[in-house]
Structure formats: C-alpha cells, structure tokens
Amino acid sequence: MAKLSERYKLTQSQKMMVFILSMSLYGLSNMITELIPEVYIGPIEFSVEYFAFIPLTLCILFHPLYAAIGASVGEIIFGELMLGQFGGFGELEKFIAFSLAMYVAGTFVRDPKNKIQVGIAAMLGVIIHQFISMTVDVLKVWVGVEELEVVPGLAESVVIIEGFYFLNDIFFSGILFALLPTVYLVPRLYGKIEPLLGMKPRERTDRYSLKEVIGPRLVAGGLVLASLAFMFEFLSETDFNPVDWEADLGGGLETTLIWVSIGMAFLIAVSVIAVMVKRRRDNMPPGPGGVAS
Amino acid sequence: MEYTRKLVDKLSVEQLKVELLNTAYGNDRTFLAKLDPRTLFIWYSFFGIVPWFIHNEKVLAGMFLFMAAATFTARVSPVIIFILCLGLLGQGGYLFIAALFFGGDWAVMYPLLVLTLKLSVISLASIAAFCSMDPEKLSNGLLKIGVPGQAAFSIAYGYRMLPTLIEEYQHVFQSFRLRGKAPEKHGFLYWRTIAYFIKLAVLSFYPLLLSMAKRARTTVEALETKGSLNGFNDPAVKKLKLSGLKMGRADYGFLLFSAVYAAALFILF
C-alpha cells in the first residue's frame, strides 16, 4: 500500500499544459465578464464579477498550483494588459490573493465526484479571495486619505461599502458563477478532460501540501513588503507632508480647489467624448477600419 | 436608447478584436513606444508607487498634468480612458454618498477628490507605460528583469490565441442559441432573458474546456519539439534573444526629464 500515499506528480510538460489551459480559458472568461454590463438596483450592484468556476474546476481536476497560477496570469494578460487596464503593482495583490484562494479550494477537494466537497470548496475559494480583496480595498482608502479622522463618516462608510460588496459578491457572483457551475462541471469533466492532456485523473488518495506554496521565500518576501508598507505609511504621517492644508486654507480657497478638480474631471470627460466623436466621423467614409490616421 | 444602441454597436465581437489588436500593435510610432522597456518600467515604478504617499494636492496636480501629457502622446485608445473615468467617478461617487449617509457633510468631498486625483495619476501612469509597449517588447522587457520565461511566453501566446478563442466561443454560444429555446416572456425587468443568456454563457465553456485542453497539449508538444521548454530559462538563449535591447540617448533623456520634473514639483510646493 506504499503506492497509495505517493504524491500526485506531473512532468514539466504536463505542468505547462495545465498552466496554458487555465490561462487561456480564464483569460477568455475575463474578457467576457468585462463586456457584460452591470445592473444597479439602487445601491445594490448585480454584476458578474468573474467566472470563478473555470479556475475552480481546473484546480479541482488538475494540480491546483499550476491551474491557480495560470488563471491569475491569464487574468492579468487577457483581462488587464490586452484591454489596456493593467494596474501595475495593484495586480500583484490580485495575483497573490486569487492564486492563494484557488489553490486552497483545489487542495480542499479529495474526491472530485463528491458534490458536497466540490461545492464547499467553490464557496471557500470565493470567500477567501473576496475577503482578501475587501481588506486590501479598505486599507487602500485608509492609507490613501490621510485626513481620515478629520472627515466624519468616511472611515466607517468605507468599511460598510466594502463589506456590502463582499456579501454581494459572495451571494450573487459566488453562488451563480462559482458554486452552481462548478458543481455541474466537475463531475462531468472528471475522467474526460485529463486524457486529453495525457495524464491520469486525480485519485482520492492524492495529497498536496501547502508547503509547496508557502516556502521561506514567500514568507520573507511578505514580511519585507509589509514592513515597507508600514514604513512608508509612517513616513507619510510624520515628515513627508509638512504642509497641513487644513490649517492654512480658508473656506473660499477650498471650494475653488473643489471646482478645479470637478473642472478637471469634466475636462477629461469632454475631451474623451470629443475624441470619440471625431474618430467616429473620421471612420465613417472609408468604412469599418478603426485605424485612424 | 440611441446611446445604448451605439454602445452595443461598438461592442460587437469584430469591433472588439479590432480594438484589441489596435491596443496591442496600433501605436508603435509614438515617443514612449520607441523607448526601451526598462526605461518604462523604471518610470512606472516611480509614478505608480510614489503618489500613494503624497498628500499635497498641488504636487499631485502637477503629476497629473505630466501623466495626462504622457497618455496623450502615447495615443491611448479613447475607449480605455472612458472606462477609466467611469471607474474613478463611480468609486468616488459611491464613497461620497455613503459618507453623507453616515453623518458626513460636503467636506467629505475634498479628501475624496484628492483620492480620485491620486488614483487617476497612478492609473494614467500604468496606461501610458503599458499601452506603449507591444507584446513582444513587453515580454522581452520582463524577461530582461528576471521574470521566468514561461510568463513572457504566455503574453505572446495570449495575444496570438485570443482572436481564435473569441471566435470559437462565439460559435459555441451561437450554436447553443440556435438549438435552444429562448424564453417566451421577458419577465420582470427582462430577468428571464438575462438568466437565459447568462446560463448559455456559462454552459458554452463546457465544450470549450475540452477543445482548449486538446489545443494546450498540441502547443506544449510543439514547444517540446523546438526545445523551448529548456530554452525559457537558459542564460545563453536569453542573452541571444535580448541582445536587441539597448538604452539609448532618448531613454536617459526621458528619465532625466521625469526626475527633474518630479523634483521641481517637490521643491516648488
């Protein structure tokens, strides 16, 4: 019985296959979700956040580490870079949060045919991911707005809004686009998709360990990043900003500044519309080309 | 109604593909596009991080002007900027309404606008830098700064495969529609129709998962035959591949100008 405890191992090429599969499919789904419009009913937003079922299904069926990383890379390339929305360093946080969540969800499932396990794993993945991104979003506002204490209601409202989004995402996106499709797809694909990649299906006895992901390098890197963030925050609180605008700006100037900012936003909006109109007009005579000048 | 129809026209699949390829390859003659990728990385790593820690609105405004100029010279697609503005205004607006609800007053507006300014500086910097690099340049640049070869390969692969994938997805989706039966009544707020389309969008991934699995296998087999899996992280191969990257006079000039501009902002304000 020594064979049963053996870990599920893949060759280099098989890892690459899982990676490419996960990357392309999740990337494609990201593009589609970008196109589906959001529906607002009052403050409640019914938007398709992401098709989480694709990475979840792949993480459950294949090696979760490569499927999870592939999905995150796919999101960055297709969903951000190609649409010109690459957020730079902000993507790092998304990458880590999403890969971690999907990986944990994948390792949770021992038996892909057990629907209850698959369902729990799917919700677990979504909850972990949304919780991390909620925390990061709250921290962003808390770090970004220095005069947080001065403004009444801002700190609380951020937490409330993000918390609300969190629940909204879990109950709407989570159930419709993670739980139901994953429970539907995993048992159907199990045993069918693996031979196409030239590997045997996962078995109940396969085990992964978290050690593969949380190595000493990751822990050290995380510590360094956290301390850097703390240091910057500390600097910005003390010496970075010697001019205290609250003290020397009167009410009049403040409103002018507000109007300047509003004007700026307005200017951007107007110029964008103008460019769009112009481009449309340029495109009209030669027909559908899209490449102006 | 007229407006939504125009928007739907813009969002046709063909238009989307054209727009994507345009973003990727359309602007290789701008000033920023001629720079070395490393220059853009350095430039971005300053303007993408530093604004977070600046609370002086004049410095931020100065940076914003610079970013706007850079984005303008990079000839970024207006659709992208439009999406960016919507996102920024939407987020700020929500926070504002909620803050009012929790007992804030109009004074809340000001810090929120500063925050929006800050976010727009950061987003514009990333748009200007990353839209100016075509995929090949970006993947070479990433390879140069030590990102694994697999990631650099996936960028090129993604750009190559995406049009095919979109087309295939559309075919599957349309054939589902053709064989299926759309709901007879739209229901309250069209919910039946919406639910039907969303269900199809999800179901269409089932055949796509299988066909993509086959395609992934073919790709990897092709990579193996060419020895690419070994070549990804081989120093000699890397050196040969990246020998075209050079920092020129324009690169140093641009970096110097940015540094002087940023320093001037800090000194003046």
XYZ file of C-alpha atoms in Angstrom:
562
model
C 0.000 0.000 0.000
C 3.006 2.254 -0.126
C 1.948 3.395 -3.555
C -1.277 4.936 -2.281
C 0.408 7.637 -0.267
C 2.521 8.734 -3.188
C 2.009 12.350 -4.169
C 0.414 13.358 -7.432
C 3.308 14.279 -9.670
C 3.362 15.886 -13.088
C 6.100 16.198 -15.649
C 7.351 19.592 -16.752
C 5.275 19.469 -19.939
C 2.134 18.461 -18.113
C 2.539 21.376 -15.753
C 2.879 23.664 -18.732
C -0.267 22.205 -20.301
C -2.313 22.795 -17.185
C -0.914 26.301 -16.981
C -1.754 27.163 -20.592
C -5.211 25.628 -20.380
C -6.093 27.524 -17.273
C -4.577 30.760 -18.531
C -6.373 30.846 -21.855
C -9.769 29.834 -20.566
C -9.861 32.093 -17.570
C -8.441 34.915 -19.633
C -11.200 34.490 -22.182
C -13.854 34.409 -19.478
C -12.397 37.592 -18.048
C -12.879 39.327 -21.352
C -16.473 38.207 -21.469
C -17.224 39.372 -17.961
C -15.720 42.749 -18.827
C -18.312 43.042 -21.577
C -21.373 42.020 -19.568
C -22.882 45.253 -18.279
C -23.588 45.811 -14.628
C -27.103 46.202 -13.348
C -27.757 48.530 -10.488
C -30.868 48.350 -8.383
C -30.470 51.223 -6.011
C -27.099 50.844 -4.360
C -27.080 47.104 -4.980
C -24.908 46.114 -7.862
C -25.669 42.932 -9.733
C -22.535 42.466 -11.711
C -20.814 39.395 -12.953
C -17.607 39.828 -11.067
C -15.810 36.890 -12.580
C -16.418 33.414 -13.871
C -14.724 31.826 -10.912
C -15.960 28.410 -11.886
C -13.278 27.993 -14.542
C -10.204 28.174 -12.307
C -12.109 26.350 -9.573
C -12.969 23.465 -11.884
C -9.427 23.255 -13.191
C -7.887 23.488 -9.727
C -10.083 20.664 -8.559
C -9.406 18.452 -11.574
C -5.701 19.130 -12.067
C -2.785 20.181 -9.958
C -4.128 23.221 -8.099
C -0.878 25.170 -8.010
C -0.362 25.376 -11.760
C -4.027 25.847 -12.521
C -4.252 28.677 -9.962
C -1.160 30.497 -11.179
C -2.221 30.001 -14.783
C -5.590 31.559 -14.059
C -4.049 34.578 -12.378
C -1.617 35.096 -15.243
C -4.477 34.752 -17.691
C -6.463 37.378 -15.872
C -3.556 39.789 -15.974
C -2.765 39.222 -19.633
C -6.215 38.974 -21.174
C -8.307 40.912 -18.732
C -5.913 43.738 -17.977
C -2.998 44.056 -20.357
C -4.920 43.450 -23.547
C -7.746 45.740 -22.551
C -5.200 48.337 -21.554
C -6.232 48.269 -17.921
C -3.051 46.936 -16.441
C -2.833 48.248 -12.902
C 0.882 47.620 -12.376
C 1.616 46.972 -8.749
C -2.026 46.642 -7.843
C -2.061 43.474 -9.905
C 0.422 41.883 -7.551
C -2.087 41.848 -4.751
C -4.798 40.415 -7.012
C -2.384 37.793 -8.277
C -1.445 36.590 -4.816
C -4.967 36.700 -3.417
C -6.542 34.904 -6.335
C -3.869 32.220 -6.668
C -3.970 31.523 -2.961
C -7.765 31.273 -2.858
C -7.965 28.972 -5.857
C -5.133 26.818 -4.586
C -6.765 26.340 -1.207
C -10.052 25.496 -2.882
C -8.296 22.935 -5.085
C -6.485 21.249 -2.228
C -9.669 21.065 -0.214
C -11.263 18.570 -2.595
C -10.176 14.987 -2.090
C -12.760 13.349 -4.295
C -13.887 15.279 -7.374
C -17.021 13.133 -7.630
C -18.261 14.225 -4.228
C -20.556 17.145 -4.980
C -20.720 18.390 -1.433
C -16.952 18.663 -1.206
C -16.785 20.414 -4.554
C -19.492 22.857 -3.535
C -17.842 23.718 -0.244
C -14.506 24.170 -1.988
C -16.033 26.502 -4.554
C -17.565 28.744 -1.924
C -14.378 28.604 0.130
C -12.326 29.814 -2.810
C -14.640 32.733 -3.481
C -14.846 33.710 0.168
C -11.076 33.705 0.666
C -10.492 35.757 -2.449
C -13.201 38.297 -1.752
C -12.140 38.649 1.858
C -8.548 39.428 0.922
C -9.569 41.939 -1.728
C -12.033 43.585 0.641
C -9.334 44.038 3.262
C -6.947 45.467 0.700
C -9.552 47.895 -0.619
C -10.342 49.196 2.846
C -6.654 49.631 3.595
C -6.171 51.475 0.313
C -8.598 54.202 1.312
C -7.244 54.320 4.854
C -3.711 54.798 3.589
C -4.659 56.973 0.637
C -6.707 59.513 2.588
C -4.539 60.907 5.297
C -7.082 63.130 6.976
C -9.289 60.185 7.653
C -10.054 61.154 11.239
C -10.895 64.714 10.234
C -13.651 63.626 7.935
C -16.582 62.231 9.829
C -18.139 59.111 8.452
C -15.546 58.272 5.836
C -13.742 55.515 7.703
C -16.955 53.755 8.647
C -18.551 54.179 5.280
C -15.611 52.568 3.524
C -15.875 49.521 5.725
C -19.633 49.359 5.256
C -19.419 49.709 1.486
C -16.678 47.173 1.085
C -18.404 44.791 3.464
C -21.557 45.165 1.466
C -19.742 44.459 -1.779
C -18.161 41.466 -0.121
C -21.521 39.946 0.775
C -22.981 40.939 -2.567
C -20.158 39.225 -4.416
C -20.378 36.107 -2.337
C -24.115 35.668 -2.573
C -24.559 36.783 -6.165
C -21.363 36.013 -8.070
C -20.345 33.297 -5.637
C -23.467 31.189 -5.899
C -24.360 31.808 -9.523
C -20.907 31.783 -11.078
C -18.847 29.672 -8.734
C -20.994 27.207 -6.827
C -23.569 26.064 -9.387
C -21.347 25.785 -12.496
C -18.525 24.120 -10.593
C -20.807 21.500 -9.107
C -22.232 20.946 -12.571
C -18.931 20.813 -14.456
C -16.516 18.948 -12.200
C -18.233 15.539 -12.149
C -18.910 15.790 -15.873
C -15.352 16.634 -16.840
C -13.715 14.270 -14.370
C -12.097 11.453 -16.285
C -12.858 13.089 -19.626
C -10.565 16.073 -19.785
C -7.478 14.522 -18.217
C -6.780 12.026 -21.047
C -6.799 14.936 -23.485
C -3.758 16.274 -21.656
C -2.227 12.838 -21.465
C -2.492 12.333 -17.736
C -4.432 10.141 -15.403
C -7.298 11.554 -13.366
C -6.719 12.643 -9.819
C -7.469 9.995 -7.265
C -8.860 10.139 -3.791
C -5.523 9.337 -2.292
C -3.608 12.167 -3.917
C -2.353 14.740 -1.493
C -0.895 18.171 -1.861
C 0.768 20.148 0.804
C 0.669 23.844 1.464
C 4.431 23.700 1.890
C 4.798 23.832 -1.872
C 3.414 27.358 -1.939
C 4.340 28.841 1.380
C 8.060 28.475 1.165
C 10.591 30.527 3.102
C 10.978 32.899 0.166
C 7.311 33.822 0.134
C 7.217 34.383 3.875
C 10.344 36.522 3.774
C 9.034 38.489 0.804
C 5.731 39.096 2.528
C 7.451 40.325 5.673
C 9.644 42.718 3.697
C 6.673 44.083 1.765
C 4.602 44.520 4.884
C 7.350 46.365 6.723
C 7.999 48.570 3.694
C 4.331 49.462 3.518
C 4.326 50.250 7.209
C 7.426 52.394 6.908
C 6.011 54.405 4.034
C 2.809 54.891 5.930
C 4.739 56.068 8.963
C 6.814 58.472 6.867
C 3.750 59.951 5.263
C 2.210 60.511 8.674
C 5.168 62.439 10.054
C 7.577 64.303 7.813
C 6.577 63.605 4.273
C 3.859 66.190 4.271
C 4.891 69.255 6.228
C 2.160 71.471 4.822
C -1.015 70.983 6.742
C -3.656 72.106 4.331
C -6.438 72.126 6.884
C -4.778 74.956 8.766
C -3.912 77.462 6.082
C -6.681 77.062 3.584
C -9.740 79.154 4.125
C -13.193 78.069 3.106
C -13.135 80.099 -0.099
C -9.948 78.624 -1.460
C -11.109 75.187 -0.586
C -14.226 75.489 -2.670
C -12.171 76.858 -5.549
C -9.990 73.784 -5.365
C -13.031 71.582 -5.410
C -14.223 73.355 -8.501
C -10.813 72.956 -10.083
C -10.969 69.224 -9.502
C -14.504 68.974 -10.780
C -13.481 71.022 -13.777
C -10.614 68.657 -14.412
C -12.870 65.632 -14.386
C -15.298 67.477 -16.611
C -12.487 68.441 -18.980
C -11.387 64.827 -19.268
C -14.920 63.691 -19.932
C -15.481 66.349 -22.583
C -12.194 65.705 -24.345
C -12.816 61.966 -24.378
C -16.241 62.467 -25.885
C -14.804 64.921 -28.401
C -12.099 62.484 -29.456
C -14.619 59.683 -29.738
C -16.947 61.782 -31.864
C -14.066 62.880 -34.055
C -12.817 59.373 -34.515
C -16.302 58.205 -35.430
C -16.544 60.892 -38.043
C -13.105 60.017 -39.375
C -14.086 56.415 -39.658
C -17.324 56.977 -41.470
C -16.295 57.463 -45.112
C -13.721 54.660 -45.512
C -15.934 52.144 -43.756
C -15.071 49.886 -40.853
C -11.367 50.143 -40.357
C -10.887 51.529 -36.901
C -7.309 52.589 -37.528
C -7.487 56.347 -37.671
C -4.599 58.179 -39.329
C -31.918 54.410 -26.080
C -29.977 55.768 -29.028
C -26.919 55.861 -26.836
C -27.199 52.247 -25.726
C -27.619 51.106 -29.305
C -24.440 52.896 -30.251
C -22.669 51.265 -27.345
C -23.913 47.840 -28.408
C -22.663 48.533 -31.927
C -19.252 49.273 -30.526
C -19.261 46.063 -28.566
C -19.661 43.655 -31.446
C -17.177 40.826 -31.483
C -15.410 42.001 -34.614
C -15.045 45.502 -33.251
C -13.660 44.089 -30.055
C -10.988 42.141 -31.877
C -10.002 45.155 -33.929
C -9.827 47.306 -30.830
C -7.671 44.761 -29.030
C -5.194 44.381 -31.839
C -5.143 48.127 -32.148
C -4.250 48.468 -28.482
C -1.560 45.861 -28.866
C 0.105 46.806 -32.114
C -1.502 50.056 -33.213
C 0.843 52.616 -31.746
C 4.440 51.707 -32.207
C 5.481 55.072 -33.583
C 4.842 57.245 -30.540
C 7.683 58.612 -28.471
C 7.038 56.363 -25.485
C 6.800 53.310 -27.721
C 10.316 53.891 -29.005
C 11.841 53.789 -25.537
C 13.450 50.739 -24.032
C 11.052 48.660 -21.895
C 13.354 49.023 -18.916
C 13.044 52.793 -19.067
C 9.285 52.477 -18.927
C 9.495 50.052 -16.030
C 11.664 52.444 -14.037
C 9.454 55.386 -14.922
C 6.340 53.489 -13.958
C 7.790 52.163 -10.719
C 8.193 55.762 -9.593
C 4.862 57.180 -10.718
C 2.976 54.039 -9.818
C 4.037 53.983 -6.164
C 5.019 57.432 -5.009
C 1.622 59.127 -5.417
C 0.175 56.876 -2.735
C 2.300 58.612 -0.145
C 1.827 62.188 -1.255
C -0.935 64.174 0.314
C -0.037 67.530 -1.141
C -2.677 68.222 -3.733
C -0.515 70.635 -5.739
C 2.196 68.058 -6.275
C -0.482 65.556 -7.240
C -1.997 68.008 -9.700
C 1.423 68.602 -11.257
C 1.949 64.882 -11.599
C -1.497 64.562 -13.071
C -0.623 67.074 -15.783
C 2.523 65.156 -16.617
C 0.642 61.852 -16.764
C -2.067 63.368 -18.913
C 0.549 64.662 -21.331
C 2.275 61.263 -21.403
C -1.013 59.459 -22.005
C -1.871 61.925 -24.736
C 1.423 61.399 -26.559
C 1.033 57.644 -26.200
C -2.205 57.863 -28.227
C -4.123 55.591 -25.920
C -7.438 54.330 -27.238
C -10.233 56.645 -26.019
C -12.369 53.693 -25.011
C -9.802 52.802 -22.379
C -9.751 56.307 -20.957
C -13.511 56.391 -20.951
C -13.632 53.159 -18.937
C -11.045 54.566 -16.550
C -13.051 57.755 -15.949
C -16.234 55.815 -15.357
C -14.479 53.636 -12.822
C -12.912 56.539 -10.961
C -16.055 58.640 -10.852
C -18.151 55.655 -9.864
C -15.953 54.713 -6.949
C -15.636 58.251 -5.655
C -19.362 58.815 -6.005
C -20.279 55.748 -4.024
C -17.918 56.574 -1.203
C -19.305 60.091 -1.137
C -22.932 59.005 -0.893
C -22.143 56.515 1.813
C -20.117 59.055 3.769
C -23.028 61.516 3.596
C -25.283 58.790 4.872
C -23.066 58.184 7.876
C -23.172 61.764 9.028
C -20.528 63.393 6.889
C -21.138 66.651 5.079
C -19.848 68.331 1.950
C -16.374 68.496 3.484
C -16.080 64.801 2.696
C -15.938 65.733 -0.962
C -12.497 67.263 -0.798
C -10.436 64.317 0.501
C -12.335 62.076 -1.861
C -11.400 64.254 -4.797
C -7.774 64.170 -3.717
C -8.006 60.422 -3.526
C -9.532 60.305 -7.001
C -6.743 62.528 -8.301
C -4.197 60.222 -6.751
C -5.785 57.128 -8.237
C -6.010 58.763 -11.637
C -2.309 59.655 -11.588
C -1.456 56.036 -10.840
C -3.807 54.599 -13.434
C -2.711 57.023 -16.123
C 0.919 56.146 -15.458
C 0.224 52.468 -15.952
C -1.858 53.091 -19.056
C 0.802 55.318 -20.613
C 3.593 52.886 -19.839
C 1.956 49.586 -20.668
C -0.090 50.633 -23.673
C 3.073 51.906 -25.298
C 4.729 48.516 -25.290
C 3.718 45.983 -27.879
C 3.536 42.410 -26.586
C 6.927 41.408 -27.869
C 8.605 44.357 -26.258
C 6.820 43.801 -23.002
C 7.726 40.128 -22.822
C 11.353 40.882 -23.718
C 11.476 43.548 -21.066
C 10.001 41.235 -18.468
C 12.476 38.523 -19.424
C 15.278 41.026 -19.023
C 14.301 41.973 -15.493
C 14.193 38.342 -14.466
C 10.592 37.204 -14.888
C 10.512 33.481 -15.776
C 10.399 32.637 -19.466
C 7.057 30.880 -19.109
C 5.331 34.124 -18.176
C 6.942 36.009 -21.039
C 5.874 33.242 -23.391
C 2.287 33.344 -22.140
C 1.967 37.001 -23.066
C 2.895 36.316 -26.670
C 0.707 33.221 -26.669
C -2.240 35.097 -25.223
C -2.147 37.747 -27.914
C -1.825 35.123 -30.608
C -4.618 32.897 -29.342
C -7.212 35.358 -28.192
C -8.860 36.139 -31.544
C -9.228 32.411 -32.223
C -10.630 31.771 -28.778
C -13.152 34.572 -29.001
C -14.323 33.297 -32.341
C -14.660 29.766 -31.089
C -16.543 30.885 -28.019
C -18.907 32.870 -30.175
C -19.543 29.860 -32.399
C -20.364 27.643 -29.451
C -22.562 30.321 -27.961
C -24.466 30.883 -31.185
C -24.971 27.190 -31.771
C -26.405 26.887 -28.260
C -28.776 29.684 -29.121
C -29.685 28.079 -32.396
C -30.579 24.759 -30.853
C -32.044 26.069 -27.634
C -35.302 27.825 -26.955
C -35.297 31.357 -25.689
C -37.843 32.182 -23.002
C -41.151 33.346 -24.432
C -41.763 36.065 -21.888
C -39.090 38.517 -20.861
C -40.292 38.534 -17.300
C -39.954 41.334 -14.791
C -37.068 43.613 -15.848
C -36.114 41.092 -18.516
C -34.825 38.732 -15.849
C -35.807 35.584 -17.739
C -33.887 36.659 -20.826
C -30.890 37.763 -18.798
C -30.843 34.498 -16.870
C -31.101 32.558 -20.135
C -28.143 34.354 -21.693
C -26.014 34.046 -18.607
C -26.760 30.347 -18.427
C -25.693 29.973 -22.051
C -22.535 31.994 -21.421
C -21.594 29.580 -18.653
C -22.606 26.423 -20.484
C -20.610 27.394 -23.561
C -17.461 26.863 -21.583
C -18.053 23.129 -21.332
C -17.148 22.300 -24.955
C -14.519 24.991 -24.891
C -12.790 23.394 -21.896
C -12.378 20.169 -23.841
C -11.218 21.718 -27.088
C -8.844 24.037 -25.278
C -7.363 21.056 -23.451
C -6.518 19.485 -26.782
C -5.058 22.745 -28.005
C -2.906 23.143 -24.886
C -1.498 19.694 -25.490
C -0.651 20.497 -29.104
C 1.019 23.729 -28.038
C 3.183 22.056 -25.437
C 4.133 19.293 -27.835
C 5.187 21.897 -30.364
C 7.201 23.670 -27.690
C 8.909 20.424 -26.791
C 9.896 19.718 -30.370
C 11.516 23.100 -30.613
C 13.241 22.708 -27.295
C 11.551 25.824 -25.951
C 10.824 24.407 -22.510
C 14.552 24.176 -21.888
C 15.288 27.411 -23.665
C 12.967 29.517 -21.490
C 15.418 29.873 -18.680
C 18.701 29.095 -20.346
C 21.141 32.013 -19.926
C 22.726 31.637 -23.371
C 19.359 31.602 -25.136
C 18.214 34.583 -23.123
C 21.285 36.563 -23.996
C 20.842 35.910 -27.693
C 17.155 36.790 -27.562
C 17.616 40.004 -25.639
C 20.654 41.361 -27.441
C 18.425 43.885 -29.222
C 17.540 45.771 -26.049
C 19.611 48.910 -25.615
C 19.246 52.007 -23.520
C 19.678 54.938 -25.891
C 20.014 58.684 -25.532
C 16.244 59.150 -25.614
C 15.848 56.769 -22.694
C 18.268 58.615 -20.451
C 16.868 61.933 -21.551
C 13.334 60.896 -20.730
C 14.282 59.565 -17.310
C 16.272 62.712 -16.567
C 13.388 64.926 -17.596
C 10.950 62.985 -15.408
C 13.308 63.164 -12.446
C 13.799 66.913 -12.862
C 10.073 67.465 -13.238
C 9.249 65.449 -10.117
C 11.991 67.148 -8.129
C 10.753 70.559 -9.246
C 7.263 69.694 -8.050
C 8.537 68.740 -4.627
C 10.711 71.825 -4.320
C 8.169 74.329 -5.579
C 5.256 73.126 -3.475
